[in-house]
Tab-separated table of N, CA, C and O in Angstrom:
chain	number	residue	atom	x	y	z
A	1	MET	N	-3.296	-38.470	-144.553
A	1	MET	CA	-2.839	-38.250	-146.125
A	1	MET	C	-2.841	-36.280	-145.438
A	1	MET	O	-2.867	-36.220	-145.243
A	2	LYS	N	-1.651	-36.246	-147.082
A	2	LYS	CA	-1.284	-34.982	-146.905
A	2	LYS	C	-2.388	-34.252	-147.917
A	2	LYS	O	-3.285	-34.585	-148.642
A	3	TYR	N	-2.589	-32.568	-147.581
A	3	TYR	CA	-3.161	-32.178	-148.919
A	3	TYR	C	-2.770	-29.977	-148.755
A	3	TYR	O	-2.201	-29.873	-147.832
A	4	VAL	N	-2.540	-29.872	-150.385
A	4	VAL	CA	-2.269	-28.782	-149.826
A	4	VAL	C	-3.561	-28.051	-150.247
A	4	VAL	O	-4.354	-28.177	-150.589
A	5	LEU	N	-3.114	-26.862	-149.188
A	5	LEU	CA	-4.559	-25.606	-148.455
A	5	LEU	C	-4.352	-24.414	-149.601
A	5	LEU	O	-3.757	-24.309	-149.041
A	6	TYR	N	-5.202	-24.403	-150.596
A	6	TYR	CA	-5.198	-22.983	-151.719
A	6	TYR	C	-5.689	-21.891	-150.515
A	6	TYR	O	-7.182	-21.987	-150.721
A	7	TYR	N	-5.794	-21.075	-150.556
A	7	TYR	CA	-6.399	-20.384	-149.263
A	7	TYR	C	-6.434	-18.726	-150.269
A	7	TYR	O	-5.377	-18.502	-150.219
A	8	ASP	N	-7.516	-17.845	-150.278
A	8	ASP	CA	-7.905	-17.040	-150.526
A	8	ASP	C	-9.136	-16.284	-149.638
A	8	ASP	O	-10.010	-16.555	-148.997
A	9	THR	N	-8.297	-14.957	-148.725
A	9	THR	CA	-8.384	-13.979	-147.536
A	9	THR	C	-10.151	-12.861	-148.538
A	9	THR	O	-9.518	-12.447	-149.610
A	10	THR	N	-10.821	-13.354	-147.751
A	10	THR	CA	-12.553	-12.521	-148.073
A	10	THR	C	-12.856	-11.890	-146.900
A	10	THR	O	-13.044	-10.550	-147.877
A	11	ASP	N	-12.425	-11.568	-145.903
A	11	ASP	CA	-11.534	-10.572	-144.997
A	11	ASP	C	-11.448	-10.505	-144.552
A	11	ASP	O	-10.308	-10.963	-142.818
A	12	ALA	N	-9.484	-9.862	-144.053
A	12	ALA	CA	-8.636	-9.331	-144.417
A	12	ALA	C	-8.994	-9.433	-142.028
A	12	ALA	O	-8.143	-9.661	-141.685
A	13	ALA	N	-9.908	-8.137	-141.438
A	13	ALA	CA	-9.921	-8.223	-140.352
A	13	ALA	C	-9.917	-10.002	-139.347
A	13	ALA	O	-9.635	-9.981	-138.398
A	14	LYS	N	-11.325	-10.243	-140.008
A	14	LYS	CA	-12.457	-11.579	-139.668
A	14	LYS	C	-10.673	-12.488	-139.689
A	14	LYS	O	-10.849	-14.129	-138.949
A	15	ALA	N	-9.769	-12.998	-141.047
A	15	ALA	CA	-9.017	-13.799	-141.118
A	15	ALA	C	-8.267	-14.113	-139.648
A	15	ALA	O	-7.707	-14.817	-140.161
A	16	ALA	N	-7.461	-11.882	-139.360
A	16	ALA	CA	-6.815	-12.465	-138.315
A	16	ALA	C	-6.983	-12.041	-137.189
A	16	ALA	O	-7.061	-13.557	-136.293
A	17	GLU	N	-7.994	-12.466	-137.303
A	17	GLU	CA	-9.097	-12.684	-136.044
A	17	GLU	C	-9.077	-14.659	-135.574
A	17	GLU	O	-8.655	-14.799	-134.699
A	18	ARG	N	-9.516	-15.017	-136.469
A	18	ARG	CA	-9.863	-16.281	-136.670
A	18	ARG	C	-8.183	-17.221	-136.730
A	18	ARG	O	-8.018	-18.323	-135.844
A	19	VAL	N	-7.141	-16.125	-137.247
A	19	VAL	CA	-5.912	-17.337	-137.258
A	19	VAL	C	-5.588	-16.961	-135.504
A	19	VAL	O	-4.972	-17.930	-134.580
A	20	MET	N	-5.067	-15.917	-134.724
A	20	MET	CA	-4.912	-15.455	-132.782
A	20	MET	C	-5.500	-16.877	-132.337
A	20	MET	O	-5.350	-17.002	-131.893
A	21	ALA	N	-7.128	-16.276	-132.560
A	21	ALA	CA	-7.869	-18.227	-132.175
A	21	ALA	C	-7.180	-19.210	-132.706
A	21	ALA	O	-7.450	-20.288	-131.477
A	22	SER	N	-7.252	-19.410	-133.303
A	22	SER	CA	-6.636	-21.141	-134.120
A	22	SER	C	-4.980	-20.863	-132.925
A	22	SER	O	-4.966	-22.327	-133.200
A	23	ARG	N	-4.845	-20.432	-133.118
A	23	ARG	CA	-2.958	-20.384	-132.522
A	23	ARG	C	-3.002	-20.397	-130.729
A	23	ARG	O	-2.506	-20.895	-130.330
A	24	ALA	N	-4.165	-19.521	-130.119
A	24	ALA	CA	-4.332	-19.909	-128.558
A	24	ALA	C	-5.478	-20.943	-128.731
A	24	ALA	O	-4.812	-21.290	-127.650
A	25	MET	N	-6.200	-21.328	-129.419
A	25	MET	CA	-6.622	-22.973	-129.010
A	25	MET	C	-5.734	-23.469	-129.377
A	25	MET	O	-5.404	-24.864	-128.278
A	26	SER	N	-4.055	-23.921	-130.803
A	26	SER	CA	-3.559	-25.192	-131.171
A	26	SER	C	-2.836	-24.935	-129.594
A	26	SER	O	-2.189	-26.137	-128.907
A	27	GLU	N	-2.429	-23.075	-128.593
A	27	GLU	CA	-1.059	-23.902	-127.334
A	27	GLU	C	-1.514	-24.202	-126.423
A	27	GLU	O	-1.226	-25.511	-125.688
A	28	LYS	N	-3.033	-24.530	-126.559
A	28	LYS	CA	-4.076	-25.309	-124.609
A	28	LYS	C	-3.738	-26.780	-125.640
A	28	LYS	O	-4.010	-27.149	-124.558
A	29	MET	N	-4.231	-27.016	-126.629
A	29	MET	CA	-3.758	-28.811	-127.017
A	29	MET	C	-2.155	-28.921	-127.196
A	29	MET	O	-1.209	-28.434	-127.640
A	30	LYS	N	-2.025	-30.380	-126.647
A	30	LYS	CA	-1.241	-30.482	-126.926
A	30	LYS	C	-0.490	-31.380	-128.008
A	30	LYS	O	-1.165	-31.884	-128.788
A	31	ASP	N	0.800	-31.772	-128.933
A	31	ASP	CA	0.811	-32.355	-129.415
A	31	ASP	C	0.663	-33.520	-129.885
A	31	ASP	O	0.081	-34.263	-131.665
A	32	ASP	N	0.539	-34.626	-128.807
A	32	ASP	CA	0.167	-35.429	-129.944
A	32	ASP	C	-1.974	-35.876	-129.877
A	32	ASP	O	-2.144	-36.904	-130.179
A	33	GLU	N	-2.697	-34.859	-129.502
A	33	GLU	CA	-4.396	-34.379	-129.327
A	33	GLU	C	-4.227	-34.018	-131.033
A	33	GLU	O	-5.561	-33.823	-131.097
A	34	LYS	N	-2.802	-33.005	-131.711
A	34	LYS	CA	-3.484	-32.575	-132.565
A	34	LYS	C	-3.540	-33.791	-133.605
A	34	LYS	O	-2.640	-34.277	-133.612
A	35	LYS	N	-5.097	-33.678	-134.563
A	35	LYS	CA	-4.820	-34.258	-135.425
A	35	LYS	C	-4.471	-33.866	-136.688
A	35	LYS	O	-4.014	-34.364	-137.695
A	36	LEU	N	-4.621	-32.362	-137.237
A	36	LEU	CA	-4.319	-31.667	-137.898
A	36	LEU	C	-2.804	-31.146	-138.089
A	36	LEU	O	-3.290	-30.371	-137.518
A	37	LYS	N	-2.194	-31.975	-138.831
A	37	LYS	CA	-0.444	-31.795	-138.428
A	37	LYS	C	-0.309	-30.283	-139.311
A	37	LYS	O	-0.446	-30.987	-141.240
A	38	ALA	N	0.542	-29.405	-139.800
A	38	ALA	CA	1.139	-28.408	-141.004
A	38	ALA	C	2.388	-29.369	-140.483
A	38	ALA	O	3.144	-29.203	-140.437
A	39	VAL	N	2.804	-29.191	-142.770
A	39	VAL	CA	3.813	-29.730	-142.922
A	39	VAL	C	4.508	-28.631	-143.152
A	39	VAL	O	6.137	-29.262	-143.375
A	40	THR	N	4.184	-27.707	-143.473
A	40	THR	CA	5.143	-26.566	-144.415
A	40	THR	C	4.144	-25.225	-143.254
A	40	THR	O	3.033	-25.473	-142.733
A	41	PRO	N	4.926	-24.240	-142.927
A	41	PRO	CA	4.798	-22.852	-142.945
A	41	PRO	C	2.870	-22.336	-143.468
A	41	PRO	O	2.853	-23.229	-144.543
A	42	SER	N	2.346	-21.870	-142.977
A	42	SER	CA	1.585	-21.178	-143.949
A	42	SER	C	2.454	-19.513	-145.403
A	42	SER	O	3.179	-19.199	-144.740
A	43	TYR	N	1.943	-20.020	-146.661
A	43	TYR	CA	3.017	-18.842	-147.194
A	43	TYR	C	1.843	-17.898	-147.772
A	43	TYR	O	0.331	-18.542	-148.177
A	44	THR	N	1.944	-16.808	-148.160
A	44	THR	CA	0.587	-16.256	-147.758
A	44	THR	C	1.191	-15.010	-149.670
A	44	THR	O	2.833	-14.623	-148.718
A	45	HIS	N	0.393	-14.592	-150.137
A	45	HIS	CA	0.616	-13.873	-150.635
A	45	HIS	C	1.527	-12.331	-150.321
A	45	HIS	O	0.682	-11.566	-149.203
A	46	ALA	N	2.010	-11.805	-151.305
A	46	ALA	CA	2.541	-10.477	-150.474
A	46	ALA	C	1.841	-9.354	-150.228
A	46	ALA	O	1.804	-8.620	-149.566
A	47	ASP	N	0.518	-9.392	-150.349
A	47	ASP	CA	-0.376	-8.262	-150.747
A	47	ASP	C	-1.725	-8.856	-150.297
A	47	ASP	O	-2.628	-8.076	-149.454
A	48	LEU	N	-1.612	-10.123	-149.479
A	48	LEU	CA	-1.998	-10.553	-148.490
A	48	LEU	C	-3.379	-11.709	-148.839
A	48	LEU	O	-4.145	-10.728	-147.853
A	49	SER	N	-3.120	-11.179	-150.075
A	49	SER	CA	-4.891	-11.469	-151.295
A	49	SER	C	-4.614	-13.389	-150.895
A	49	SER	O	-6.103	-14.288	-150.539
A	50	GLY	N	-4.080	-13.843	-149.405
A	50	GLY	CA	-4.467	-15.469	-149.665
A	50	GLY	C	-2.670	-16.569	-149.975
A	50	GLY	O	-1.970	-15.365	-149.189
A	51	GLY	N	-2.649	-17.851	-150.196
A	51	GLY	CA	-1.275	-18.444	-149.194
A	51	GLY	C	-2.039	-19.645	-150.123
A	51	GLY	O	-2.974	-20.489	-150.387
A	52	VAL	N	-0.690	-20.382	-149.490
A	52	VAL	CA	-1.136	-21.958	-149.454
A	52	VAL	C	-0.123	-22.423	-148.081
A	52	VAL	O	1.425	-21.677	-147.726
A	53	GLN	N	-0.838	-23.700	-148.260
A	53	GLN	CA	0.165	-24.490	-146.573
A	53	GLN	C	0.288	-26.009	-147.474
A	53	GLN	O	-1.577	-26.413	-147.957
A	54	ILE	N	0.631	-26.621	-147.139
A	54	ILE	CA	0.913	-28.602	-147.106
A	54	ILE	C	0.297	-28.797	-145.620
A	54	ILE	O	0.774	-28.306	-144.475
A	55	VAL	N	-0.645	-29.859	-144.720
A	55	VAL	CA	-1.285	-30.091	-143.839
A	55	VAL	C	-1.546	-31.590	-144.010
A	55	VAL	O	-0.992	-32.410	-144.911
A	56	GLU	N	-1.218	-32.123	-142.920
A	56	GLU	CA	-1.473	-33.664	-142.219
A	56	GLU	C	-2.203	-34.268	-141.998
A	56	GLU	O	-2.427	-33.478	-140.478
A	57	THR	N	-3.869	-34.911	-142.225
A	57	THR	CA	-4.261	-36.123	-141.897
A	57	THR	C	-4.748	-37.252	-141.986
A	57	THR	O	-5.176	-37.044	-142.577
A	58	ASP	N	-5.357	-37.665	-140.926
A	58	ASP	CA	-6.239	-39.056	-141.430
A	58	ASP	C	-7.687	-39.231	-141.330
A	58	ASP	O	-8.442	-39.715	-140.557
A	59	ASP	N	-7.579	-37.688	-140.444
A	59	ASP	CA	-9.411	-37.506	-140.314
A	59	ASP	C	-10.165	-36.007	-141.080
A	59	ASP	O	-9.348	-35.237	-140.434
A	60	ILE	N	-10.524	-36.901	-141.629
A	60	ILE	CA	-10.686	-35.404	-142.576
A	60	ILE	C	-11.936	-34.308	-142.231
A	60	ILE	O	-11.451	-34.065	-142.023
A	61	GLU	N	-12.478	-34.848	-140.977
A	61	GLU	CA	-14.013	-34.110	-139.813
A	61	GLU	C	-12.791	-33.477	-139.957
A	61	GLU	O	-13.269	-32.459	-139.469
A	62	GLU	N	-11.295	-33.356	-139.080
A	62	GLU	CA	-10.966	-32.339	-138.581
A	62	GLU	C	-10.324	-31.250	-139.429
A	62	GLU	O	-10.115	-30.120	-139.810
A	63	LEU	N	-10.187	-31.076	-140.661
A	63	LEU	CA	-9.172	-30.640	-141.723
A	63	LEU	C	-10.992	-30.132	-142.079
A	63	LEU	O	-10.593	-28.786	-142.622
A	64	VAL	N	-12.288	-30.615	-142.000
A	64	VAL	CA	-14.055	-30.244	-142.857
A	64	VAL	C	-13.256	-29.159	-141.358
A	64	VAL	O	-14.396	-27.807	-141.693
A	65	GLY	N	-14.153	-29.034	-140.224
A	65	GLY	CA	-13.797	-28.097	-139.181
A	65	GLY	C	-13.129	-27.210	-139.416
A	65	GLY	O	-13.526	-25.986	-139.080
A	66	MET	N	-12.092	-26.958	-139.590
A	66	MET	CA	-10.834	-25.820	-139.666
A	66	MET	C	-11.484	-25.581	-140.308
A	66	MET	O	-11.562	-23.659	-140.407
A	67	ILE	N	-11.781	-26.092	-142.610
A	67	ILE	CA	-11.969	-25.035	-143.064
A	67	ILE	C	-13.220	-24.562	-143.397
A	67	ILE	O	-13.396	-23.307	-142.575
A	68	ALA	N	-14.137	-25.012	-141.968
A	68	ALA	CA	-15.102	-24.390	-141.975
A	68	ALA	C	-15.171	-22.816	-140.230
A	68	ALA	O	-16.258	-22.165	-140.314
A	69	PHE	N	-14.476	-23.219	-139.243
A	69	PHE	CA	-13.602	-22.077	-138.470
A	69	PHE	C	-13.686	-20.864	-139.821
A	69	PHE	O	-13.814	-20.421	-138.305
A	70	TYR	N	-12.446	-20.976	-140.930
A	70	TYR	CA	-12.574	-19.616	-141.708
A	70	TYR	C	-13.460	-19.484	-142.395
A	70	TYR	O	-13.293	-18.084	-142.629
A	71	HIS	N	-14.793	-19.438	-142.225
A	71	HIS	CA	-15.738	-19.274	-143.494
A	71	HIS	C	-16.399	-18.110	-143.261
A	71	HIS	O	-15.967	-18.352	-141.836
A	72	GLY	N	-16.156	-17.662	-143.845
A	72	GLY	CA	-17.074	-16.605	-143.559
A	72	GLY	C	-15.481	-14.903	-143.620
A	72	GLY	O	-15.550	-14.326	-143.975
A	73	ALA	N	-14.596	-15.749	-143.432
A	73	ALA	CA	-13.239	-15.241	-143.740
A	73	ALA	C	-12.030	-14.930	-144.666
A	73	ALA	O	-11.254	-14.284	-145.393
A	74	THR	N	-12.405	-16.375	-144.818
A	74	THR	CA	-11.091	-17.234	-145.608
A	74	THR	C	-12.317	-17.891	-146.528
A	74	THR	O	-12.172	-18.846	-146.276
A	75	LYS	N	-11.272	-18.486	-148.005
A	75	LYS	CA	-12.342	-19.051	-148.958
A	75	LYS	C	-11.045	-20.581	-148.762
A	75	LYS	O	-10.052	-20.446	-149.192
A	76	ILE	N	-11.045	-21.152	-148.698
A	76	ILE	CA	-10.047	-22.941	-148.484
A	76	ILE	C	-10.255	-23.194	-149.526
A	76	ILE	O	-11.852	-24.477	-149.234
A	77	ARG	N	-9.563	-24.511	-150.863
A	77	ARG	CA	-9.905	-25.276	-151.817
A	77	ARG	C	-8.345	-26.256	-150.528
A	77	ARG	O	-7.607	-25.817	-150.261
A	78	ALA	N	-9.031	-27.346	-150.175
A	78	ALA	CA	-7.622	-28.652	-149.604
A	78	ALA	C	-7.422	-29.704	-150.495
A	78	ALA	O	-8.714	-29.888	-151.093
A	79	VAL	N	-7.050	-30.063	-151.738
A	79	VAL	CA	-6.264	-31.144	-152.097
A	79	VAL	C	-5.380	-32.151	-151.806
A	79	VAL	O	-3.893	-31.935	-151.302
A	80	PRO	N	-5.970	-33.308	-152.129
A	80	PRO	CA	-5.035	-33.664	-151.560
A	80	PRO	C	-3.747	-34.412	-152.399
A	80	PRO	O	-3.832	-34.626	-153.768
A	81	ILE	N	-2.848	-34.827	-151.519
A	81	ILE	CA	-1.722	-35.129	-152.800
A	81	ILE	C	-1.206	-36.713	-152.380
A	81	ILE	O	-1.103	-36.735	-150.843
A	82	ILE	N	-0.184	-37.351	-152.626
A	82	ILE	CA	0.430	-38.193	-153.153
A	82	ILE	C	2.463	-38.437	-153.551
A	82	ILE	O	2.236	-37.207	-154.295
A	83	GLU	N	2.180	-38.909	-153.046
A	83	GLU	CA	4.015	-38.771	-153.386
A	83	GLU	C	4.041	-40.005	-154.799
A	83	GLU	O	2.965	-40.849	-154.239
A	84	LEU	N	4.648	-39.020	-155.544
A	84	LEU	CA	5.293	-40.323	-156.245
A	84	LEU	C	5.660	-42.001	-156.396
A	84	LEU	O	4.357	-42.360	-156.888
A	85	ASP	N	6.234	-42.381	-156.176
A	85	ASP	CA	6.420	-43.526	-156.005
A	85	ASP	C	5.008	-44.382	-155.031
A	85	ASP	O	5.391	-45.492	-155.332
A	86	ARG	N	4.074	-43.446	-154.179
A	86	ARG	CA	3.038	-44.517	-153.439
A	86	ARG	C	2.731	-44.647	-155.043
A	86	ARG	O	1.497	-45.632	-154.889
A	87	LEU	N	2.273	-43.524	-155.303
A	87	LEU	CA	1.093	-43.330	-156.697
A	87	LEU	C	1.486	-45.119	-157.813
A	87	LEU	O	0.839	-45.426	-158.024
A	88	MET	N	2.752	-44.589	-158.196
A	88	MET	CA	2.652	-44.901	-158.886
A	88	MET	C	2.816	-46.641	-158.898
A	88	MET	O	2.004	-47.789	-159.607
A	89	TRP	N	2.699	-46.787	-157.414
A	89	TRP	CA	2.569	-48.501	-156.407
A	89	TRP	C	1.275	-48.737	-157.479
A	89	TRP	O	1.082	-49.693	-157.343
A	90	ILE	N	0.764	-48.175	-156.212
A	90	ILE	CA	-1.147	-47.433	-156.610
A	90	ILE	C	-1.518	-47.751	-158.109
A	90	ILE	O	-2.494	-48.923	-158.691
A	91	ALA	N	-1.302	-47.392	-158.851
A	91	ALA	CA	-0.935	-47.845	-160.375
A	91	ALA	C	-0.646	-49.138	-160.895
A	91	ALA	O	-1.608	-49.779	-161.924
A	92	ASP	N	0.769	-49.402	-160.459
A	92	ASP	CA	0.787	-50.920	-161.167
A	92	ASP	C	-0.307	-51.193	-159.701
A	92	ASP	O	-1.165	-53.050	-160.776
A	93	GLU	N	-1.073	-51.575	-158.926
A	93	GLU	CA	-1.097	-52.981	-158.175
A	93	GLU	C	-2.759	-52.875	-159.456
A	93	GLU	O	-3.609	-53.256	-159.106
A	94	VAL	N	-3.270	-51.167	-159.692
A	94	VAL	CA	-4.843	-50.855	-160.463
A	94	VAL	C	-4.443	-51.466	-161.552
A	94	VAL	O	-5.698	-52.471	-161.787
A	95	ASN	N	-3.329	-51.705	-162.362
A	95	ASN	CA	-3.290	-52.592	-163.892
A	95	ASN	C	-3.297	-53.558	-164.035
A	95	ASN	O	-3.772	-54.735	-164.739
A	96	LYS	N	-2.938	-54.047	-162.626
A	96	LYS	CA	-3.007	-56.141	-162.735
A	96	LYS	C	-4.378	-56.716	-162.580
A	96	LYS	O	-4.586	-57.200	-163.728
A	97	ILE	N	-5.204	-55.909	-161.870
A	97	ILE	CA	-6.934	-55.675	-162.061
A	97	ILE	C	-8.304	-55.649	-163.306
A	97	ILE	O	-8.865	-56.115	-163.520
A	98	LEU	N	-7.158	-54.505	-164.202
A	98	LEU	CA	-8.137	-54.209	-165.295
A	98	LEU	C	-8.291	-54.703	-166.171
A	98	LEU	O	-6.465	-55.029	-166.732
A	99	PRO	N	-8.524	-54.766	-167.337
A	99	PRO	CA	-8.543	-56.046	-168.492
A	99	PRO	C	-8.059	-54.836	-169.644
A	99	PRO	O	-7.868	-54.199	-169.747
A	100	GLU	N	-6.641	-54.794	-170.307
A	100	GLU	CA	-5.625	-55.309	-171.461
A	100	GLU	C	-7.059	-54.145	-172.816
A	100	GLU	O	-8.468	-53.982	-172.568
A	101	GLY	N	-6.183	-53.581	-172.336
A	101	GLY	CA	-7.045	-51.891	-173.005
A	101	GLY	C	-7.066	-50.702	-172.712
A	101	GLY	O	-8.217	-50.034	-172.896
A	102	HIS	N	-7.853	-51.547	-170.863
A	102	HIS	CA	-8.111	-50.188	-169.990
A	102	HIS	C	-7.411	-49.878	-168.819
A	102	HIS	O	-7.249	-48.846	-167.639
A	103	ARG	N	-5.789	-50.401	-169.547
A	103	ARG	CA	-5.355	-49.834	-167.731
A	103	ARG	C	-4.824	-48.584	-168.105
A	103	ARG	O	-4.831	-47.840	-168.833
A	104	LEU	N	-4.222	-48.250	-167.329
A	104	LEU	CA	-3.510	-46.840	-167.030
A	104	LEU	C	-2.019	-46.735	-167.682
A	104	LEU	O	-0.921	-48.100	-167.082
A	105	GLY	N	-1.616	-44.904	-167.520
A	105	GLY	CA	0.164	-45.012	-168.398
A	105	GLY	C	0.152	-46.058	-169.338
A	105	GLY	O	1.149	-46.168	-170.042
């Protein structure tokens, strides 16, 4: 599943340290070992107050671990996203089982 990560830097020095540590750990891992993959680069606000990135993972614990790793330096909010075509297919499937008057859209 894909997620948009919205992050706000709460301690710039700690955040920079964690980014460097994260990069060092990532370099030691093989690509096939990585469960959390970046879909986009990390886009940072010009004032360095935070930013946004899209990531993909099927392991929610990996995502939670990454958020915990940055705790105290960065507040991260992960919002799941889905492609519109897939969302429309799901809505159609749900509408097949919902009674009249309770259907989506």
